[in-house]
Amino acid sequence: MMTNTHRANCANAQRPGCKCSGCGGSQHGWQGWTSLAADQPEKRDDRRRELKEEAEADQRSGRRGFNAHNRQVYFDLARLDIADYLWAADNRTKINGRLPRDVEPSSTSSDLGRIDAVAGEVMESTWPEISAGIDSLVRNKADAREVKRLLADHTWCSLLVGLIQLIERINKAVDLLTDTAKQFITGVLSQRFDSGLPRLVTDAVIRLVVDKVWSALARLLEAHFPLMGTDTLRALRMLAMFTCPSVEHHPEVYKHAVRPLMGDAHGIITDEIKTQVITLFTAWWRRRAPEALA
């Protein structure tokens, strides 16, 4: 359940690089994109027109400018393609063109249902306990609020990418919840998250997040949710793209989520948008992080 301080522009991913202390990034972006995916096609058509009008052309050449604004626009268009795919591929009964959202983890037969189940259980439902735990660990209210704000700086998309990497490497559901896997995720977050407070406090916050997430994953398994396999990987990649506050500053999301989805056999992202994303981001990653292209 979202807290009262969670901002709509965070849920709807309207501000790249958003750091929201109200949700610590646990509800950033994915809520808005999945809501759009479940809505009538006309809503997405309107958003697509708005985005294409926002794309800036180089005044001299007339070609799309290689700038941060256009990278964000075309990344949003790629996310919009995913939303279109989620709506079209979902066989559940649509009412007035809209898809249902109340789905039990044990009955997720669609990609949108799987995204809702994972995000709802692992991210949204864990946040109240994580937030309360941070308040206990960091008694100063201003410092606690700052820790929550900093968690929104790629913590959740890093966690999702870590899960993607684990599932790519193992082939048994039970192996996903081993201590070794848990330590791997803890290490991933340790490299990304810095609370600005003493290391002991930072490590305690990371352990708190991982413990709550691990409990949520165990609940999904108990509900017979298929944590392994290509369907789950696809849903996690989409969720990572929906969640990441700024993919141009997160090469792991580009490498482990964006690129695989652009090559997915389902044709999730259209050729037009795929070409623009590859062109814009290849130029960016060549300068900033060549390993993202490996």
Coordinates of C-alpha atoms in Angstrom, one line a residue:
M1 CA 0.0 0.0 0.0
M2 CA 1.4 3.4 -0.9
T3 CA 2.0 5.9 1.8
N4 CA 0.3 9.3 1.8
T5 CA 3.6 11.0 0.9
H6 CA 4.1 9.1 -2.3
R7 CA 3.9 11.5 -5.3
A8 CA 2.0 10.8 -8.5
N9 CA 4.9 12.0 -10.7
C10 CA 7.0 9.3 -9.1
A11 CA 4.5 6.5 -9.7
N12 CA 4.1 7.7 -13.3
A13 CA 7.8 8.1 -13.9
Q14 CA 7.3 11.7 -15.0
R15 CA 10.6 12.9 -13.7
P16 CA 13.8 11.1 -14.7
G17 CA 16.2 10.6 -11.7
C18 CA 13.2 10.9 -9.3
K19 CA 14.2 10.2 -5.6
C20 CA 11.0 9.8 -3.6
S21 CA 11.3 9.3 0.2
G22 CA 7.6 8.4 0.2
C23 CA 8.2 5.0 -1.4
G24 CA 12.0 4.7 -1.5
G25 CA 11.6 3.9 -5.2
S26 CA 9.6 0.8 -4.5
Q27 CA 6.6 2.2 -6.5
H28 CA 8.5 4.4 -8.9
G29 CA 7.3 4.1 -12.5
W30 CA 5.9 0.6 -12.6
Q31 CA 2.6 1.7 -11.2
G32 CA 2.0 4.2 -13.9
W33 CA 3.2 2.1 -16.8
T34 CA 1.2 -1.0 -15.7
S35 CA -1.9 1.2 -15.3
L36 CA -1.4 2.5 -18.8
A37 CA -0.9 -1.1 -20.0
A38 CA -4.3 -2.1 -18.5
D39 CA -6.1 1.0 -19.9
Q40 CA -7.8 1.5 -23.2
P41 CA -5.6 1.6 -26.3
E42 CA -6.7 5.2 -27.0
K43 CA -4.9 6.3 -23.8
R44 CA -1.6 4.8 -25.1
D45 CA -2.2 6.3 -28.5
D46 CA -2.5 9.8 -27.0
R47 CA 0.7 9.3 -25.0
R48 CA 2.6 8.1 -28.0
R49 CA 1.6 11.2 -30.0
E50 CA 2.7 13.4 -27.1
L51 CA 6.1 11.7 -26.9
K52 CA 6.8 11.8 -30.6
E53 CA 6.0 15.5 -30.6
E54 CA 8.5 16.0 -27.8
A55 CA 11.4 14.4 -29.7
E56 CA 13.9 17.1 -30.6
A57 CA 15.5 17.2 -34.1
D58 CA 18.9 18.7 -34.8
Q59 CA 18.2 22.1 -36.3
R60 CA 21.0 21.8 -39.0
S61 CA 20.5 18.1 -40.0
G62 CA 16.9 17.6 -39.2
R63 CA 17.9 14.2 -37.6
R64 CA 17.1 13.3 -34.0
G65 CA 19.5 14.9 -31.6
F66 CA 21.8 12.7 -29.6
N67 CA 20.9 14.2 -26.3
A68 CA 19.5 13.2 -22.9
H69 CA 16.0 14.5 -23.7
N70 CA 15.7 12.3 -26.8
R71 CA 17.1 9.3 -25.0
Q72 CA 14.4 9.7 -22.4
V73 CA 11.7 10.2 -25.0
Y74 CA 12.6 7.1 -27.0
F75 CA 13.1 5.0 -23.8
D76 CA 9.5 6.0 -22.8
L77 CA 8.3 5.1 -26.3
A78 CA 9.9 1.7 -25.8
R79 CA 8.1 1.4 -22.4
L80 CA 4.9 2.3 -24.2
D81 CA 5.5 -0.4 -26.8
I82 CA 5.8 -2.8 -23.8
A83 CA 2.5 -1.5 -22.4
D84 CA 0.9 -2.1 -25.8
Y85 CA 2.2 -5.7 -25.9
L86 CA 1.0 -6.4 -22.4
W87 CA -2.5 -5.3 -23.3
A88 CA -2.6 -7.2 -26.6
A89 CA -1.1 -10.4 -25.3
D90 CA -3.4 -10.6 -22.3
N91 CA -6.3 -13.1 -22.8
R92 CA -8.2 -12.0 -19.8
T93 CA -11.7 -10.5 -20.3
K94 CA -11.5 -6.8 -21.0
I95 CA -14.2 -4.5 -19.7
N96 CA -14.7 -1.3 -21.7
G97 CA -11.3 -2.0 -23.2
R98 CA -9.6 -2.2 -19.8
L99 CA -7.8 -5.2 -18.2
P100 CA -8.4 -6.4 -14.6
R101 CA -5.7 -5.7 -12.1
D102 CA -6.6 -7.8 -9.0
V103 CA -4.7 -11.0 -9.7
E104 CA -3.6 -13.7 -7.2
P105 CA 0.0 -14.9 -7.6
S106 CA -1.2 -18.5 -8.2
S107 CA -3.3 -17.5 -11.2
T108 CA -0.9 -15.3 -13.2
S109 CA -1.3 -16.5 -16.8
S110 CA -0.2 -13.2 -18.5
D111 CA 2.9 -11.0 -18.4
L112 CA 0.9 -8.1 -16.9
G113 CA -0.4 -10.5 -14.2
R114 CA 3.1 -11.7 -13.5
I115 CA 4.4 -8.1 -13.3
D116 CA 1.6 -7.1 -10.9
A117 CA 2.3 -10.2 -8.7
V118 CA 6.0 -9.6 -8.4
A119 CA 5.9 -5.8 -8.0
G120 CA 3.0 -6.0 -5.6
E121 CA 4.5 -8.7 -3.4
V122 CA 8.2 -7.9 -3.6
M123 CA 8.2 -4.1 -3.9
E124 CA 4.9 -2.5 -2.8
S125 CA 3.9 -4.9 0.1
T126 CA 7.4 -4.9 1.6
W127 CA 7.8 -1.1 1.7
P128 CA 5.8 -0.3 4.9
E129 CA 8.0 -2.7 6.9
I130 CA 11.1 -1.5 5.3
S131 CA 10.1 2.1 6.0
A132 CA 9.3 1.3 9.6
G133 CA 12.6 -0.6 9.9
I134 CA 14.6 2.4 8.7
D135 CA 12.8 4.6 11.2
S136 CA 14.0 2.2 13.9
L137 CA 17.6 2.0 12.6
V138 CA 17.9 5.8 12.0
R139 CA 16.2 7.6 14.8
N140 CA 16.8 11.1 13.4
K141 CA 13.8 11.8 11.2
A142 CA 15.6 13.9 8.7
D143 CA 18.3 11.2 8.3
A144 CA 15.7 8.5 8.0
R145 CA 13.9 10.4 5.3
E146 CA 17.2 10.9 3.4
V147 CA 17.9 7.2 3.6
K148 CA 14.5 6.4 2.0
R149 CA 15.1 9.1 -0.6
L150 CA 18.5 7.5 -1.5
L151 CA 17.0 4.1 -1.7
A152 CA 15.1 5.4 -4.7
D153 CA 18.4 5.9 -6.5
H154 CA 18.4 2.7 -8.5
T155 CA 18.1 0.3 -5.5
W156 CA 15.0 -1.5 -6.8
C157 CA 16.0 -1.8 -10.4
S158 CA 19.4 -3.1 -9.2
L159 CA 17.6 -5.7 -7.1
L160 CA 15.5 -6.7 -10.1
V161 CA 18.6 -7.0 -12.4
G162 CA 20.2 -9.1 -9.7
L163 CA 17.2 -11.5 -9.7
I164 CA 17.4 -11.6 -13.5
Q165 CA 21.0 -12.6 -13.4
L166 CA 20.3 -15.3 -10.8
I167 CA 17.5 -16.8 -12.8
E168 CA 19.6 -16.8 -15.9
R169 CA 22.2 -18.8 -14.1
I170 CA 20.1 -21.4 -12.2
N171 CA 17.4 -23.8 -13.2
K172 CA 15.7 -24.8 -10.0
A173 CA 13.3 -22.6 -8.1
V174 CA 14.6 -23.8 -4.8
D175 CA 18.1 -22.6 -5.7
L176 CA 16.9 -19.0 -6.0
L177 CA 16.4 -18.7 -2.2
T178 CA 19.7 -20.0 -1.0
D179 CA 22.1 -18.1 1.2
T180 CA 24.5 -17.8 -1.7
A181 CA 21.8 -16.1 -3.9
K182 CA 20.9 -13.8 -1.0
Q183 CA 24.5 -12.8 -0.5
F184 CA 24.8 -12.1 -4.3
I185 CA 21.8 -9.7 -4.1
T186 CA 23.2 -8.1 -0.9
G187 CA 26.5 -7.5 -2.8
V188 CA 24.7 -6.0 -5.8
L189 CA 22.9 -3.5 -3.5
S190 CA 26.1 -2.7 -1.5
Q191 CA 27.8 -1.6 -4.7
R192 CA 24.9 0.7 -5.6
F193 CA 23.5 2.1 -2.3
D194 CA 25.2 4.5 0.0
S195 CA 23.1 6.1 2.8
G196 CA 25.8 8.7 3.6
L197 CA 25.7 7.4 7.2
P198 CA 28.2 5.1 8.9
R199 CA 28.8 1.9 7.0
L200 CA 27.3 -0.2 9.8
V201 CA 24.0 1.7 9.3
T202 CA 24.2 1.4 5.5
D203 CA 24.8 -2.4 5.8
A204 CA 21.9 -2.7 8.2
V205 CA 19.5 -1.0 5.8
I206 CA 20.7 -3.2 2.9
R207 CA 20.1 -6.3 5.1
L208 CA 16.7 -5.0 6.0
V209 CA 15.7 -4.6 2.3
V210 CA 17.0 -8.0 1.3
D211 CA 15.4 -9.8 4.2
K212 CA 12.0 -8.4 3.4
V213 CA 12.4 -9.1 -0.3
W214 CA 13.5 -12.7 0.5
S215 CA 10.4 -13.2 2.6
A216 CA 8.3 -11.9 -0.2
L217 CA 9.9 -14.3 -2.7
A218 CA 9.2 -17.2 -0.4
R219 CA 5.5 -16.1 -0.2
L220 CA 5.4 -16.1 -4.0
L221 CA 6.8 -19.6 -4.1
E222 CA 4.2 -20.7 -1.5
A223 CA 1.5 -19.3 -3.8
H224 CA 2.8 -21.5 -6.6
F225 CA 4.1 -18.5 -8.6
P226 CA 6.6 -19.7 -11.2
L227 CA 9.8 -17.8 -10.3
M228 CA 11.9 -19.5 -12.9
G229 CA 11.7 -19.7 -16.7
T230 CA 11.5 -17.4 -19.7
D231 CA 8.1 -16.0 -18.7
T232 CA 9.3 -14.7 -15.4
L233 CA 12.5 -13.4 -16.9
R234 CA 10.5 -11.4 -19.5
A235 CA 8.3 -10.0 -16.7
L236 CA 11.2 -9.0 -14.6
R237 CA 12.9 -7.3 -17.5
M238 CA 9.8 -5.3 -18.2
L239 CA 9.4 -4.4 -14.5
A240 CA 13.1 -3.3 -14.4
M241 CA 12.5 -1.0 -17.4
F242 CA 9.3 0.4 -15.8
T243 CA 11.1 0.9 -12.4
C244 CA 14.5 2.4 -13.4
P245 CA 14.5 6.1 -12.7
S246 CA 17.1 6.8 -15.3
V247 CA 18.4 4.0 -17.5
E248 CA 21.2 6.1 -19.0
H249 CA 22.8 6.1 -15.6
H250 CA 22.2 2.4 -15.0
P251 CA 24.1 0.3 -17.6
E252 CA 23.1 -3.0 -15.9
V253 CA 19.4 -2.3 -16.7
Y254 CA 20.3 -1.6 -20.3
K255 CA 22.4 -4.8 -20.6
H256 CA 20.2 -7.2 -18.7
A257 CA 16.7 -5.8 -19.4
V258 CA 16.5 -3.4 -22.4
R259 CA 18.7 -5.3 -24.8
P260 CA 17.1 -8.8 -24.2
L261 CA 13.6 -7.3 -24.6
M262 CA 14.6 -5.6 -27.9
G263 CA 15.7 -9.0 -29.1
D264 CA 12.7 -10.9 -27.7
A265 CA 11.0 -13.2 -30.3
H266 CA 7.6 -11.8 -29.3
G267 CA 8.4 -8.6 -31.1
I268 CA 7.6 -6.6 -27.9
I269 CA 9.3 -3.4 -29.0
T270 CA 8.6 -2.2 -32.5
D271 CA 11.4 -2.0 -35.1
E272 CA 11.1 1.8 -35.4
I273 CA 11.5 2.4 -31.7
K274 CA 14.2 -0.3 -31.4
T275 CA 16.3 1.4 -34.0
Q276 CA 16.1 4.8 -32.3
V277 CA 16.9 3.4 -28.9
I278 CA 19.9 1.4 -30.2
T279 CA 21.2 4.5 -32.1
L280 CA 20.7 6.9 -29.2
F281 CA 22.0 4.7 -26.4
T282 CA 24.9 3.1 -28.3
A283 CA 26.4 6.5 -28.8
W284 CA 25.8 7.3 -25.1
W285 CA 27.2 4.0 -23.8
R286 CA 30.3 4.2 -26.1
R287 CA 31.3 7.3 -24.2
R288 CA 30.1 6.5 -20.7
A289 CA 30.2 2.7 -20.2
P290 CA 31.4 0.6 -23.1
E291 CA 30.8 -2.6 -21.0
A292 CA 27.0 -2.1 -21.5
L293 CA 27.5 -2.9 -25.2
A294 CA 29.4 -6.1 -24.5

